[in-house]
Amino acid sequence: MNAKYTIDGFIHIHTTGDISMNELHDRIGGRFMAMSTDEIREWQSQALARSVAQAAKSPFYSERFKNMGLDPSDIKSWEDITKLPLTSKEDLRLSYPAQMLTVDQEQVIRMHTSSGTTGKPTAIFHTREDIDNWAELMARSLYQAGARSNDVFQNMTGYGMFTGGLGLHYGAERLGMWVIPAGAGNTARHIMLIRDFHVTVIHATPSYAMHVAERMLQEGDDPKSLGIKMAVLGAEPYTEEMRQKLQDIYGFKVFNSYGLSEMNGPGVAFECENRNGMHLWEDSYLAEIINPDTLQPAGEGEVGELVLTTLRRTAMPIIRYRTRDLTRIIADKCSCGCNHRRLARMVGRSDDMLIVRGVNVFPSQIEEVLMRHKWLGGNYLINLSTAAALDQMTVKVEIAKDAFDGSLDTLRSKRGELQKELKEQIGFTAQIELVESGSLPASEGKAKRVIDERG
Ligand code: AMP
Ligand code: ZN
């Protein structure tokens, strides 16, 4: 037993010793985590058949299956996946509000919507069992990364429709962590709570974690002094270089967390202690990588669009959902012992790809170059405009606090070097605007990195 926290005689005893290994095993879905590759495949075959039969109860899928002459009972093996139709974001929009619901209203205990900013959102429904399974996925993700029930967890993302808040919250509680549901924004309060309650694990978007760090640095405070052990960062794309920069500033380990509302939210894929790709929970999701143009399967290990099918969801199964996220599957065995295959860090979304003067560029390629430099801060903005009928790209990036030594000449030459380095990466010359630390719009959730003002 270890007392972690004492104040005015109040002692909170938080220990891993108070739950049995069996109970822990159940809470985190230990039987699924420990599956062999053969067991996973066997389970997937049965679960896919169940999922398709369940989906067929919804008005949307029953009509779609009928139109293609598909009998759900023909789906017997995971290998039958390609017989099934793809589902797009547009299909989800068309089925709004509830054409994909498969259960009676009284069985639904929660809904979420995706973060789309225009038009109708996509609504996702959950039964009690769905919420339980999701919490289990999150709990095992956190456990696998090294979080334990005696950790204090601060959730720094929005609660509400956004799935990152409640998703992590339920998972962390299920693991038995001490949960602080601080929510998005109010940076000063976050810092205070982390200090006062000796927070060891945080969850945030990478851009918000960076913002908090830079706020502290501006105020002459040291993020390392917070003593945070690990950070679960996700909900938006970020690079290895961004991870490294955050780790250098805070002195914590960053674990990549991937998910999307359509597949519950976080808890789809998560890094283990090795932090070399995210284990995708294959008992709950059947993954394919396709070529987004031909819609045919990508070659083994090739980058393509991730397509996911829910295997354990009741209220709203989704079949072959086109995520638009570009990644590849890492099939090599992970030394952590987990046989669920891994997803490589997302390259970006196919709809985030910028075409500038005919060249394809992902914002992540630009971030990669910027984050290599210690003299630059962590916030940047890519601006696209048209001048003399030509695309122009301006990258605005903050200078790190105290990096300016008063010499404009030095700064100009650093900017010149950066411009060259960026050109080598993206193939054309972008304008670079160096701005003061803290001057670009800060993000509390998903950062908006690109402003496209081309006609
Ligand atoms: P939403 O459903 O609105 O929460 O958004 C989900 C989307 O966020 C995914 O489809 C990805 O594009 C993005 N996303 C979430 N987590 C990550 C991550 N770890 N790395 C890259 N992109 C992510
Ligand atoms: Zn692993």
Tab-separated table of C-alpha atoms and ligand atoms in Angstrom:
chain	number	residue	atom	x	y	z
A	1	MET	CA	0.000	0.000	0.000
A	2	ASN	CA	1.398	3.378	-0.853
A	3	ALA	CA	-0.101	6.689	0.140
A	4	LYS	CA	0.239	8.916	-2.867
A	5	TYR	CA	-1.352	12.038	-1.585
A	6	THR	CA	-1.826	13.734	1.720
A	7	ILE	CA	-3.571	16.968	2.483
A	8	ASP	CA	-4.896	18.194	5.812
A	9	GLY	CA	-5.071	14.721	7.175
A	10	PHE	CA	-6.865	13.310	4.125
A	11	ILE	CA	-4.959	10.368	2.823
A	12	HIS	CA	-5.821	8.874	-0.505
A	13	ILE	CA	-4.533	5.365	-0.772
A	14	HIS	CA	-4.344	4.293	-4.344
A	15	THR	CA	-2.687	1.023	-5.020
A	16	THR	CA	-2.632	-1.778	-7.526
A	17	GLY	CA	-2.858	-4.165	-4.586
A	18	ASP	CA	-6.572	-3.634	-4.035
A	19	ILE	CA	-7.793	-5.452	-7.128
A	20	SER	CA	-7.054	-9.059	-7.914
A	21	MET	CA	-5.269	-10.084	-11.077
A	22	ASN	CA	-8.421	-11.874	-12.201
A	23	GLU	CA	-10.503	-8.776	-11.837
A	24	LEU	CA	-7.920	-6.730	-13.688
A	25	HIS	CA	-7.837	-9.344	-16.442
A	26	ASP	CA	-11.607	-8.978	-16.896
A	27	ARG	CA	-11.586	-5.225	-16.778
A	28	ILE	CA	-9.085	-4.880	-19.576
A	29	GLY	CA	-10.266	-7.757	-21.756
A	30	GLY	CA	-7.180	-9.850	-20.980
A	31	ARG	CA	-8.549	-12.815	-22.917
A	32	PHE	CA	-8.639	-10.733	-26.088
A	33	MET	CA	-5.259	-9.142	-25.476
A	34	ALA	CA	-3.605	-12.536	-25.114
A	35	MET	CA	-5.040	-14.106	-28.290
A	36	SER	CA	-2.687	-15.833	-30.715
A	37	THR	CA	-2.839	-14.888	-34.395
A	38	ASP	CA	-4.891	-18.010	-35.157
A	39	GLU	CA	-7.288	-17.275	-32.337
A	40	ILE	CA	-7.722	-13.721	-33.596
A	41	ARG	CA	-8.556	-14.943	-37.098
A	42	GLU	CA	-10.974	-17.565	-35.803
A	43	TRP	CA	-12.698	-14.983	-33.601
A	44	GLN	CA	-12.834	-12.504	-36.489
A	45	SER	CA	-14.632	-14.976	-38.729
A	46	GLN	CA	-17.353	-15.554	-36.166
A	47	ALA	CA	-17.562	-11.920	-35.135
A	48	LEU	CA	-17.799	-10.714	-38.736
A	49	ALA	CA	-20.704	-13.063	-39.427
A	50	ARG	CA	-22.448	-11.769	-36.286
A	51	SER	CA	-21.745	-8.145	-37.159
A	52	VAL	CA	-23.094	-8.469	-40.703
A	53	ALA	CA	-26.237	-10.237	-39.455
A	54	GLN	CA	-26.707	-7.449	-36.920
A	55	ALA	CA	-26.076	-4.702	-39.504
A	56	ALA	CA	-28.757	-6.255	-41.718
A	57	LYS	CA	-31.300	-5.270	-39.076
A	58	SER	CA	-30.779	-1.595	-39.898
A	59	PRO	CA	-32.839	0.045	-42.649
A	60	PHE	CA	-29.639	1.245	-44.322
A	61	TYR	CA	-27.767	-2.056	-44.581
A	62	SER	CA	-30.836	-4.192	-45.167
A	63	GLU	CA	-31.549	-2.154	-48.274
A	64	ARG	CA	-27.934	-2.080	-49.401
A	65	PHE	CA	-27.502	-5.838	-48.984
A	66	LYS	CA	-30.775	-6.483	-50.813
A	67	ASN	CA	-29.747	-4.235	-53.709
A	68	MET	CA	-26.537	-6.170	-54.182
A	69	GLY	CA	-28.185	-9.537	-53.711
A	70	LEU	CA	-26.124	-10.278	-50.648
A	71	ASP	CA	-27.419	-12.745	-48.108
A	72	PRO	CA	-25.792	-12.022	-44.701
A	73	SER	CA	-25.606	-15.753	-44.007
A	74	ASP	CA	-23.092	-16.057	-46.882
A	75	ILE	CA	-20.519	-14.281	-44.720
A	76	LYS	CA	-18.745	-17.054	-42.850
A	77	SER	CA	-15.091	-16.101	-42.688
A	78	TRP	CA	-13.079	-12.928	-42.254
A	79	GLU	CA	-11.881	-13.560	-45.790
A	80	ASP	CA	-15.413	-12.891	-47.029
A	81	ILE	CA	-14.927	-9.233	-46.131
A	82	THR	CA	-14.378	-8.212	-49.755
A	83	LYS	CA	-17.857	-9.470	-50.663
A	84	LEU	CA	-19.273	-6.696	-48.533
A	85	PRO	CA	-19.961	-3.122	-49.644
A	86	LEU	CA	-17.789	-0.216	-48.565
A	87	THR	CA	-19.404	2.435	-46.355
A	88	SER	CA	-18.462	6.084	-46.830
A	89	LYS	CA	-18.833	9.196	-44.733
A	90	GLU	CA	-21.513	10.254	-47.215
A	91	ASP	CA	-23.459	7.041	-46.508
A	92	LEU	CA	-23.370	7.917	-42.821
A	93	ARG	CA	-24.608	11.416	-43.573
A	94	LEU	CA	-27.420	10.063	-45.735
A	95	SER	CA	-28.408	7.660	-43.008
A	96	TYR	CA	-28.672	10.523	-40.489
A	97	PRO	CA	-30.297	10.574	-38.030
A	98	ALA	CA	-30.813	6.874	-37.385
A	99	GLN	CA	-30.995	4.722	-40.520
A	100	MET	CA	-28.118	2.556	-39.307
A	101	LEU	CA	-29.595	1.834	-35.903
A	102	THR	CA	-30.229	-1.878	-35.364
A	103	VAL	CA	-31.836	-1.961	-31.905
A	104	ASP	CA	-34.911	-0.530	-30.222
A	105	GLN	CA	-34.567	2.981	-28.943
A	106	GLU	CA	-34.783	1.830	-25.327
A	107	GLN	CA	-31.573	-0.161	-25.714
A	108	VAL	CA	-29.557	2.887	-26.699
A	109	ILE	CA	-27.793	4.555	-23.788
A	110	ARG	CA	-25.607	7.094	-25.578
A	111	MET	CA	-24.887	8.762	-28.882
A	112	HIS	CA	-21.936	10.737	-30.199
A	113	THR	CA	-21.397	12.689	-33.375
A	114	SER	CA	-18.252	13.201	-35.395
A	115	SER	CA	-16.434	16.508	-35.417
A	116	GLY	CA	-17.468	17.534	-38.951
A	117	THR	CA	-17.901	21.265	-39.110
A	118	THR	CA	-20.249	21.654	-42.057
A	119	GLY	CA	-23.663	20.179	-42.765
A	120	LYS	CA	-25.206	17.283	-40.882
A	121	PRO	CA	-22.859	15.386	-38.598
A	122	THR	CA	-22.714	11.627	-38.453
A	123	ALA	CA	-24.412	10.132	-35.412
A	124	ILE	CA	-23.186	6.961	-33.699
A	125	PHE	CA	-25.260	4.990	-31.175
A	126	HIS	CA	-24.278	2.704	-28.344
A	127	THR	CA	-25.982	0.104	-26.189
A	128	ARG	CA	-24.765	-0.533	-22.649
A	129	GLU	CA	-22.693	-3.435	-23.906
A	130	ASP	CA	-21.144	-1.191	-26.574
A	131	ILE	CA	-20.120	1.370	-23.974
A	132	ASP	CA	-18.715	-1.411	-21.773
A	133	ASN	CA	-16.697	-2.858	-24.626
A	134	TRP	CA	-15.384	0.554	-25.543
A	135	ALA	CA	-14.300	1.189	-21.951
A	136	GLU	CA	-12.554	-2.177	-21.980
A	137	LEU	CA	-10.694	-1.294	-25.192
A	138	MET	CA	-9.567	1.984	-23.685
A	139	ALA	CA	-8.566	0.346	-20.393
A	140	ARG	CA	-6.452	-2.260	-22.127
A	141	SER	CA	-4.866	0.405	-24.332
A	142	LEU	CA	-3.822	2.408	-21.290
A	143	TYR	CA	-2.655	-0.709	-19.442
A	144	GLN	CA	-0.581	-1.903	-22.366
A	145	ALA	CA	1.168	1.460	-22.532
A	146	GLY	CA	2.104	1.152	-18.867
A	147	ALA	CA	-0.634	3.052	-17.017
A	148	ARG	CA	-1.762	1.423	-13.772
A	149	SER	CA	-4.552	1.837	-11.274
A	150	ASN	CA	-2.298	3.864	-8.979
A	151	ASP	CA	-1.751	6.534	-11.627
A	152	VAL	CA	-3.500	9.888	-11.507
A	153	PHE	CA	-4.983	10.718	-14.890
A	154	GLN	CA	-5.915	14.143	-16.172
A	155	ASN	CA	-8.187	14.223	-19.184
A	156	MET	CA	-7.457	17.445	-21.084
A	157	THR	CA	-9.796	17.060	-24.055
A	158	GLY	CA	-13.362	18.206	-24.511
A	159	TYR	CA	-16.213	16.190	-23.070
A	160	GLY	CA	-19.520	16.052	-24.871
A	161	MET	CA	-20.031	14.992	-28.458
A	162	PHE	CA	-16.264	14.701	-28.990
A	163	THR	CA	-15.399	11.084	-28.188
A	164	GLY	CA	-11.954	11.748	-26.709
A	165	GLY	CA	-13.371	13.016	-23.424
A	166	LEU	CA	-15.829	10.310	-22.413
A	167	GLY	CA	-13.880	7.596	-24.246
A	168	LEU	CA	-10.686	8.026	-22.243
A	169	HIS	CA	-12.645	8.841	-19.113
A	170	TYR	CA	-14.519	5.543	-19.027
A	171	GLY	CA	-11.398	3.577	-19.912
A	172	ALA	CA	-9.236	5.212	-17.254
A	173	GLU	CA	-11.934	4.701	-14.609
A	174	ARG	CA	-12.318	1.116	-15.650
A	175	LEU	CA	-8.598	0.564	-15.199
A	176	GLY	CA	-9.034	2.075	-11.768
A	177	MET	CA	-7.011	5.235	-12.263
A	178	TRP	CA	-7.758	8.368	-10.296
A	179	VAL	CA	-9.465	10.429	-12.997
A	180	ILE	CA	-9.563	14.210	-13.204
A	181	PRO	CA	-12.116	15.150	-15.890
A	182	ALA	CA	-10.621	18.601	-16.422
A	183	GLY	CA	-11.870	18.958	-20.013
A	184	ALA	CA	-10.575	21.254	-22.743
A	185	GLY	CA	-9.208	24.744	-22.242
A	186	ASN	CA	-8.385	26.760	-19.126
A	187	THR	CA	-4.659	26.180	-19.295
A	188	ALA	CA	-3.846	27.737	-15.925
A	189	ARG	CA	-6.284	25.415	-14.178
A	190	HIS	CA	-4.794	22.388	-15.932
A	191	ILE	CA	-1.335	23.303	-14.720
A	192	MET	CA	-2.597	23.844	-11.183
A	193	LEU	CA	-4.447	20.511	-11.073
A	194	ILE	CA	-1.493	18.578	-12.494
A	195	ARG	CA	0.751	20.012	-9.760
A	196	ASP	CA	-1.650	19.752	-6.850
A	197	PHE	CA	-2.770	16.198	-7.551
A	198	HIS	CA	0.580	14.807	-8.766
A	199	VAL	CA	-0.851	13.816	-12.124
A	200	THR	CA	1.222	11.080	-13.763
A	201	VAL	CA	-0.716	10.517	-17.007
A	202	ILE	CA	-2.370	13.098	-19.253
A	203	HIS	CA	-4.540	12.845	-22.338
A	204	ALA	CA	-4.610	15.737	-24.820
A	205	THR	CA	-4.240	16.552	-28.466
A	206	PRO	CA	-0.558	17.041	-29.327
A	207	SER	CA	-1.251	20.640	-30.330
A	208	TYR	CA	-2.842	21.428	-26.971
A	209	ALA	CA	-0.041	19.710	-25.050
A	210	MET	CA	2.365	21.940	-26.975
A	211	HIS	CA	0.326	25.009	-26.190
A	212	VAL	CA	0.343	24.281	-22.460
A	213	ALA	CA	4.125	23.789	-22.540
A	214	GLU	CA	4.727	27.016	-24.395
A	215	ARG	CA	2.463	28.955	-22.059
A	216	MET	CA	4.510	27.657	-19.144
A	217	LEU	CA	7.807	28.534	-20.826
A	218	GLN	CA	6.543	32.031	-21.555
A	219	GLU	CA	5.753	32.446	-17.891
A	220	GLY	CA	9.208	31.262	-16.884
A	221	ASP	CA	7.883	27.921	-15.654
A	222	ASP	CA	9.396	24.552	-16.578
A	223	PRO	CA	7.021	21.852	-17.917
A	224	LYS	CA	9.430	19.199	-16.591
A	225	SER	CA	8.665	20.380	-13.082
A	226	LEU	CA	5.135	18.972	-13.476
A	227	GLY	CA	6.553	15.475	-13.172
A	228	ILE	CA	4.159	13.906	-15.707
A	229	LYS	CA	5.230	10.360	-16.574
A	230	MET	CA	3.292	9.687	-19.730
A	231	ALA	CA	1.087	11.485	-22.223
A	232	VAL	CA	-1.536	9.874	-24.378
A	233	LEU	CA	-1.757	12.065	-27.453
A	234	GLY	CA	-4.025	11.654	-30.430
A	235	ALA	CA	-7.208	12.777	-32.207
A	236	GLU	CA	-5.130	14.574	-34.838
A	237	PRO	CA	-2.122	13.768	-36.986
A	238	TYR	CA	1.341	14.538	-35.642
A	239	THR	CA	4.857	13.563	-36.571
A	240	GLU	CA	7.658	11.676	-34.787
A	241	GLU	CA	9.450	15.037	-34.665
A	242	MET	CA	6.505	16.592	-32.807
A	243	ARG	CA	6.537	13.666	-30.384
A	244	GLN	CA	10.262	14.170	-29.776
A	245	LYS	CA	9.875	17.886	-29.222
A	246	LEU	CA	7.113	17.352	-26.660
A	247	GLN	CA	9.133	14.665	-24.895
A	248	ASP	CA	12.159	16.975	-24.712
A	249	ILE	CA	10.101	19.797	-23.244
A	250	TYR	CA	8.106	17.786	-20.684
A	251	GLY	CA	10.434	14.878	-20.001
A	252	PHE	CA	7.543	12.421	-20.390
A	253	LYS	CA	6.909	9.548	-22.781
A	254	VAL	CA	4.327	10.121	-25.497
A	255	PHE	CA	2.018	7.302	-26.598
A	256	ASN	CA	0.139	7.610	-29.863
A	257	SER	CA	-3.607	6.998	-29.651
A	258	TYR	CA	-5.765	6.540	-32.733
A	259	GLY	CA	-9.487	6.349	-33.189
A	260	LEU	CA	-12.473	7.928	-34.893
A	261	SER	CA	-16.054	8.533	-33.821
A	262	GLU	CA	-17.427	6.113	-36.394
A	263	MET	CA	-15.444	3.331	-34.668
A	264	ASN	CA	-16.434	4.566	-31.147
A	265	GLY	CA	-13.582	7.036	-30.853
A	266	PRO	CA	-10.222	6.450	-29.143
A	267	GLY	CA	-9.316	2.845	-28.370
A	268	VAL	CA	-9.053	1.605	-31.957
A	269	ALA	CA	-5.246	1.474	-32.018
A	270	PHE	CA	-2.745	2.396	-29.337
A	271	GLU	CA	0.991	2.160	-28.786
A	272	CYS	CA	2.451	-0.355	-26.358
A	273	GLU	CA	5.597	0.225	-24.306
A	274	ASN	CA	7.698	-0.220	-27.490
A	275	ARG	CA	6.067	2.777	-29.145
A	276	ASN	CA	6.711	1.510	-32.615
A	277	GLY	CA	3.304	1.466	-34.293
A	278	MET	CA	-0.105	1.190	-32.648
A	279	HIS	CA	-1.640	-2.205	-31.866
A	280	LEU	CA	-5.007	-2.294	-33.590
A	281	TRP	CA	-7.523	-4.249	-31.490
A	282	GLU	CA	-8.336	-6.917	-34.029
A	283	ASP	CA	-10.990	-8.609	-31.909
A	284	SER	CA	-13.049	-5.423	-32.258
A	285	TYR	CA	-12.034	-4.120	-35.684
A	286	LEU	CA	-11.313	-5.874	-38.936
A	287	ALA	CA	-8.769	-3.775	-40.831
A	288	GLU	CA	-8.034	-3.557	-44.521
A	289	ILE	CA	-5.723	-1.227	-46.414
A	290	ILE	CA	-6.979	-0.283	-49.845
A	291	ASN	CA	-5.760	1.836	-52.703
A	292	PRO	CA	-8.103	4.851	-52.435
A	293	ASP	CA	-8.262	5.263	-56.216
A	294	THR	CA	-8.858	1.694	-57.354
A	295	LEU	CA	-10.498	0.534	-54.072
A	296	GLN	CA	-8.497	-2.680	-54.429
A	297	PRO	CA	-6.447	-4.121	-51.544
A	298	ALA	CA	-3.030	-2.477	-51.206
A	299	GLY	CA	0.020	-4.730	-51.296
A	300	GLU	CA	1.285	-6.147	-48.011
A	301	GLY	CA	2.867	-3.440	-45.895
A	302	GLU	CA	1.953	-0.775	-48.454
A	303	VAL	CA	0.522	2.605	-47.428
A	304	GLY	CA	-3.113	3.086	-48.351
A	305	GLU	CA	-6.490	4.017	-46.924
A	306	LEU	CA	-7.512	2.266	-43.749
A	307	VAL	CA	-10.907	0.542	-43.964
A	308	LEU	CA	-12.451	-0.697	-40.731
A	309	THR	CA	-15.346	-2.970	-39.826
A	310	THR	CA	-16.733	-3.083	-36.293
A	311	LEU	CA	-16.757	-6.605	-34.878
A	312	ARG	CA	-18.192	-6.084	-31.418
A	313	ARG	CA	-20.701	-3.271	-31.766
A	314	THR	CA	-24.420	-3.926	-31.453
A	315	ALA	CA	-26.405	-0.685	-31.756
A	316	MET	CA	-24.684	0.416	-34.918
A	317	PRO	CA	-22.311	-1.947	-36.673
A	318	ILE	CA	-20.448	-0.319	-39.556
A	319	ILE	CA	-19.173	-2.422	-42.418
A	320	ARG	CA	-15.976	-1.561	-44.299
A	321	TYR	CA	-15.846	2.088	-43.310
A	322	ARG	CA	-13.517	4.221	-45.418
A	323	THR	CA	-11.623	6.200	-42.792
A	324	ARG	CA	-9.685	8.359	-45.305
A	325	ASP	CA	-6.694	7.879	-43.008
A	326	LEU	CA	-3.519	6.825	-44.762
A	327	THR	CA	-1.330	4.272	-43.042
A	328	ARG	CA	0.082	0.761	-43.382
A	329	ILE	CA	-0.155	-2.426	-41.366
A	330	ILE	CA	2.965	-3.625	-39.566
A	331	ALA	CA	2.660	-7.395	-39.459
A	332	ASP	CA	6.014	-8.204	-37.719
A	333	LYS	CA	5.689	-9.606	-34.265
A	334	CYS	CA	6.003	-7.006	-31.527
A	335	SER	CA	8.364	-7.903	-28.705
A	336	CYS	CA	5.721	-6.886	-26.151
A	337	GLY	CA	4.034	-10.215	-26.906
A	338	CYS	CA	0.752	-8.795	-28.179
A	339	ASN	CA	-0.342	-10.487	-31.412
A	340	HIS	CA	-2.712	-7.778	-32.572
A	341	ARG	CA	-1.038	-6.248	-35.606
A	342	ARG	CA	0.078	-2.623	-35.594
A	343	LEU	CA	-0.761	0.465	-37.623
A	344	ALA	CA	2.065	2.789	-38.560
A	345	ARG	CA	1.748	6.456	-37.643
A	346	MET	CA	-0.839	8.083	-39.915
A	347	VAL	CA	0.671	9.887	-42.901
A	348	GLY	CA	-2.406	12.112	-42.947
A	349	ARG	CA	-5.906	11.967	-44.363
A	350	SER	CA	-6.422	11.604	-48.087
A	351	ASP	CA	-8.637	14.689	-47.898
A	352	ASP	CA	-5.874	16.666	-46.099
A	353	MET	CA	-3.486	16.313	-48.979
A	354	LEU	CA	-2.634	19.688	-50.489
A	355	ILE	CA	-1.967	20.092	-54.169
A	356	VAL	CA	0.301	23.088	-54.574
A	357	ARG	CA	1.520	23.944	-58.069
A	358	GLY	CA	0.661	20.407	-59.028
A	359	VAL	CA	2.783	18.922	-56.227
A	360	ASN	CA	1.153	16.725	-53.573
A	361	VAL	CA	2.053	17.780	-50.048
A	362	PHE	CA	0.880	16.559	-46.670
A	363	PRO	CA	0.992	19.033	-43.782
A	364	SER	CA	2.901	16.337	-41.863
A	365	GLN	CA	5.839	16.678	-44.280
A	366	ILE	CA	6.128	20.328	-43.358
A	367	GLU	CA	5.734	19.656	-39.652
A	368	GLU	CA	8.520	17.106	-39.836
A	369	VAL	CA	11.001	19.761	-40.992
A	370	LEU	CA	9.822	22.470	-38.587
A	371	MET	CA	9.906	20.283	-35.480
A	372	ARG	CA	13.526	19.263	-36.077
A	373	HIS	CA	14.615	22.755	-35.022
A	374	LYS	CA	14.995	23.633	-31.381
A	375	TRP	CA	14.956	27.347	-32.188
A	376	LEU	CA	11.413	27.015	-33.498
A	377	GLY	CA	8.338	26.645	-31.302
A	378	GLY	CA	5.634	24.029	-31.693
A	379	ASN	CA	2.923	26.071	-33.337
A	380	TYR	CA	2.688	26.717	-37.067
A	381	LEU	CA	0.170	27.572	-39.753
A	382	ILE	CA	0.219	26.849	-43.473
A	383	ASN	CA	-1.370	29.529	-45.610
A	384	LEU	CA	-2.233	28.986	-49.261
A	385	SER	CA	-3.085	31.828	-51.609
A	386	THR	CA	-2.912	32.748	-55.273
A	387	ALA	CA	-0.594	35.428	-56.672
A	388	ALA	CA	-0.234	36.078	-60.395
A	389	ALA	CA	-2.258	32.925	-61.068
A	390	LEU	CA	0.262	30.837	-59.145
A	391	ASP	CA	-0.223	28.948	-55.883
A	392	GLN	CA	1.724	30.459	-53.013
A	393	MET	CA	2.469	28.737	-49.764
A	394	THR	CA	3.417	30.682	-46.670
A	395	VAL	CA	4.450	28.800	-43.580
A	396	LYS	CA	4.049	30.868	-40.441
A	397	VAL	CA	5.974	29.436	-37.537
A	398	GLU	CA	6.618	30.643	-34.019
A	399	ILE	CA	10.156	31.132	-32.771
A	400	ALA	CA	10.909	29.333	-29.516
A	401	LYS	CA	10.945	31.520	-26.443
A	402	ASP	CA	14.440	32.986	-25.845
A	403	ALA	CA	15.696	31.730	-29.222
A	404	PHE	CA	15.990	35.279	-30.611
A	405	ASP	CA	19.351	36.726	-29.586
A	406	GLY	CA	18.645	40.217	-30.932
A	407	SER	CA	20.388	39.717	-34.277
A	408	LEU	CA	18.060	40.001	-37.239
A	409	ASP	CA	20.863	38.884	-39.562
A	410	THR	CA	21.207	35.567	-37.747
A	411	LEU	CA	17.469	35.099	-37.892
A	412	ARG	CA	17.371	35.850	-41.624
A	413	SER	CA	20.074	33.343	-42.327
A	414	LYS	CA	18.337	30.691	-40.222
A	415	ARG	CA	15.160	31.360	-42.147
A	416	GLY	CA	17.050	30.945	-45.435
A	417	GLU	CA	18.411	27.580	-44.304
A	418	LEU	CA	14.949	26.480	-43.240
A	419	GLN	CA	13.502	27.478	-46.574
A	420	LYS	CA	16.090	25.339	-48.368
A	421	GLU	CA	15.453	22.380	-46.124
A	422	LEU	CA	11.715	22.687	-46.688
A	423	LYS	CA	12.219	22.883	-50.433
A	424	GLU	CA	14.170	19.623	-50.344
A	425	GLN	CA	11.244	18.019	-48.551
A	426	ILE	CA	8.306	19.355	-50.569
A	427	GLY	CA	9.840	20.196	-53.937
A	428	PHE	CA	9.000	23.894	-54.198
A	429	THR	CA	9.838	27.108	-52.382
A	430	ALA	CA	7.493	28.232	-49.646
A	431	GLN	CA	7.645	31.641	-47.998
A	432	ILE	CA	8.519	31.447	-44.340
A	433	GLU	CA	7.263	33.940	-41.824
A	434	LEU	CA	8.823	33.776	-38.390
A	435	VAL	CA	6.504	35.047	-35.700
A	436	GLU	CA	6.736	35.600	-31.973
A	437	SER	CA	6.062	32.764	-29.552
A	438	GLY	CA	2.378	32.662	-28.581
A	439	SER	CA	1.193	34.807	-31.482
A	440	LEU	CA	-0.504	32.156	-33.658
A	441	PRO	CA	-4.003	30.940	-32.759
A	442	ALA	CA	-3.744	28.257	-30.082
A	443	SER	CA	-5.771	25.079	-30.202
A	444	GLU	CA	-7.620	23.458	-27.329
A	445	GLY	CA	-8.636	20.450	-29.394
A	446	LYS	CA	-7.819	19.544	-32.958
A	447	ALA	CA	-5.490	22.149	-34.451
A	448	LYS	CA	-6.364	23.834	-37.721
A	449	ARG	CA	-3.026	23.856	-39.540
A	450	VAL	CA	-4.032	24.906	-43.057
A	451	ILE	CA	-5.810	28.003	-44.325
A	452	ASP	CA	-6.526	27.719	-48.007
A	453	GLU	CA	-7.480	31.048	-49.563
A	454	ARG	CA	-6.991	30.053	-53.167
A	455	GLY	CA	-9.829	30.973	-55.510
B	1	AMP	P1	-13.241	12.331	-35.009
B	1	AMP	O1	-14.016	11.141	-35.357
B	1	AMP	O2	-13.940	13.591	-35.348
B	1	AMP	O3	-12.748	12.314	-33.615
B	1	AMP	O4	-11.934	12.322	-35.918
B	1	AMP	C1	-11.217	11.152	-36.166
B	1	AMP	C2	-10.050	11.440	-37.072
B	1	AMP	O5	-8.991	12.087	-36.349
B	1	AMP	C3	-9.399	10.205	-37.639
B	1	AMP	O6	-10.101	9.693	-38.746
B	1	AMP	C4	-8.027	10.731	-38.001
B	1	AMP	O7	-8.060	11.435	-39.222
B	1	AMP	C5	-7.729	11.705	-36.883
B	1	AMP	N1	-6.911	11.049	-35.847
B	1	AMP	C6	-7.318	10.555	-34.675
B	1	AMP	N2	-6.276	10.060	-33.974
B	1	AMP	C7	-5.168	10.221	-34.737
B	1	AMP	C8	-3.774	9.890	-34.588
B	1	AMP	N3	-3.299	9.315	-33.496
B	1	AMP	N4	-2.963	10.203	-35.610
B	1	AMP	C9	-3.424	10.785	-36.732
B	1	AMP	N5	-4.708	11.123	-36.924
B	1	AMP	C10	-5.579	10.842	-35.946
B	2	ZN	ZN	3.692	-4.154	-28.759
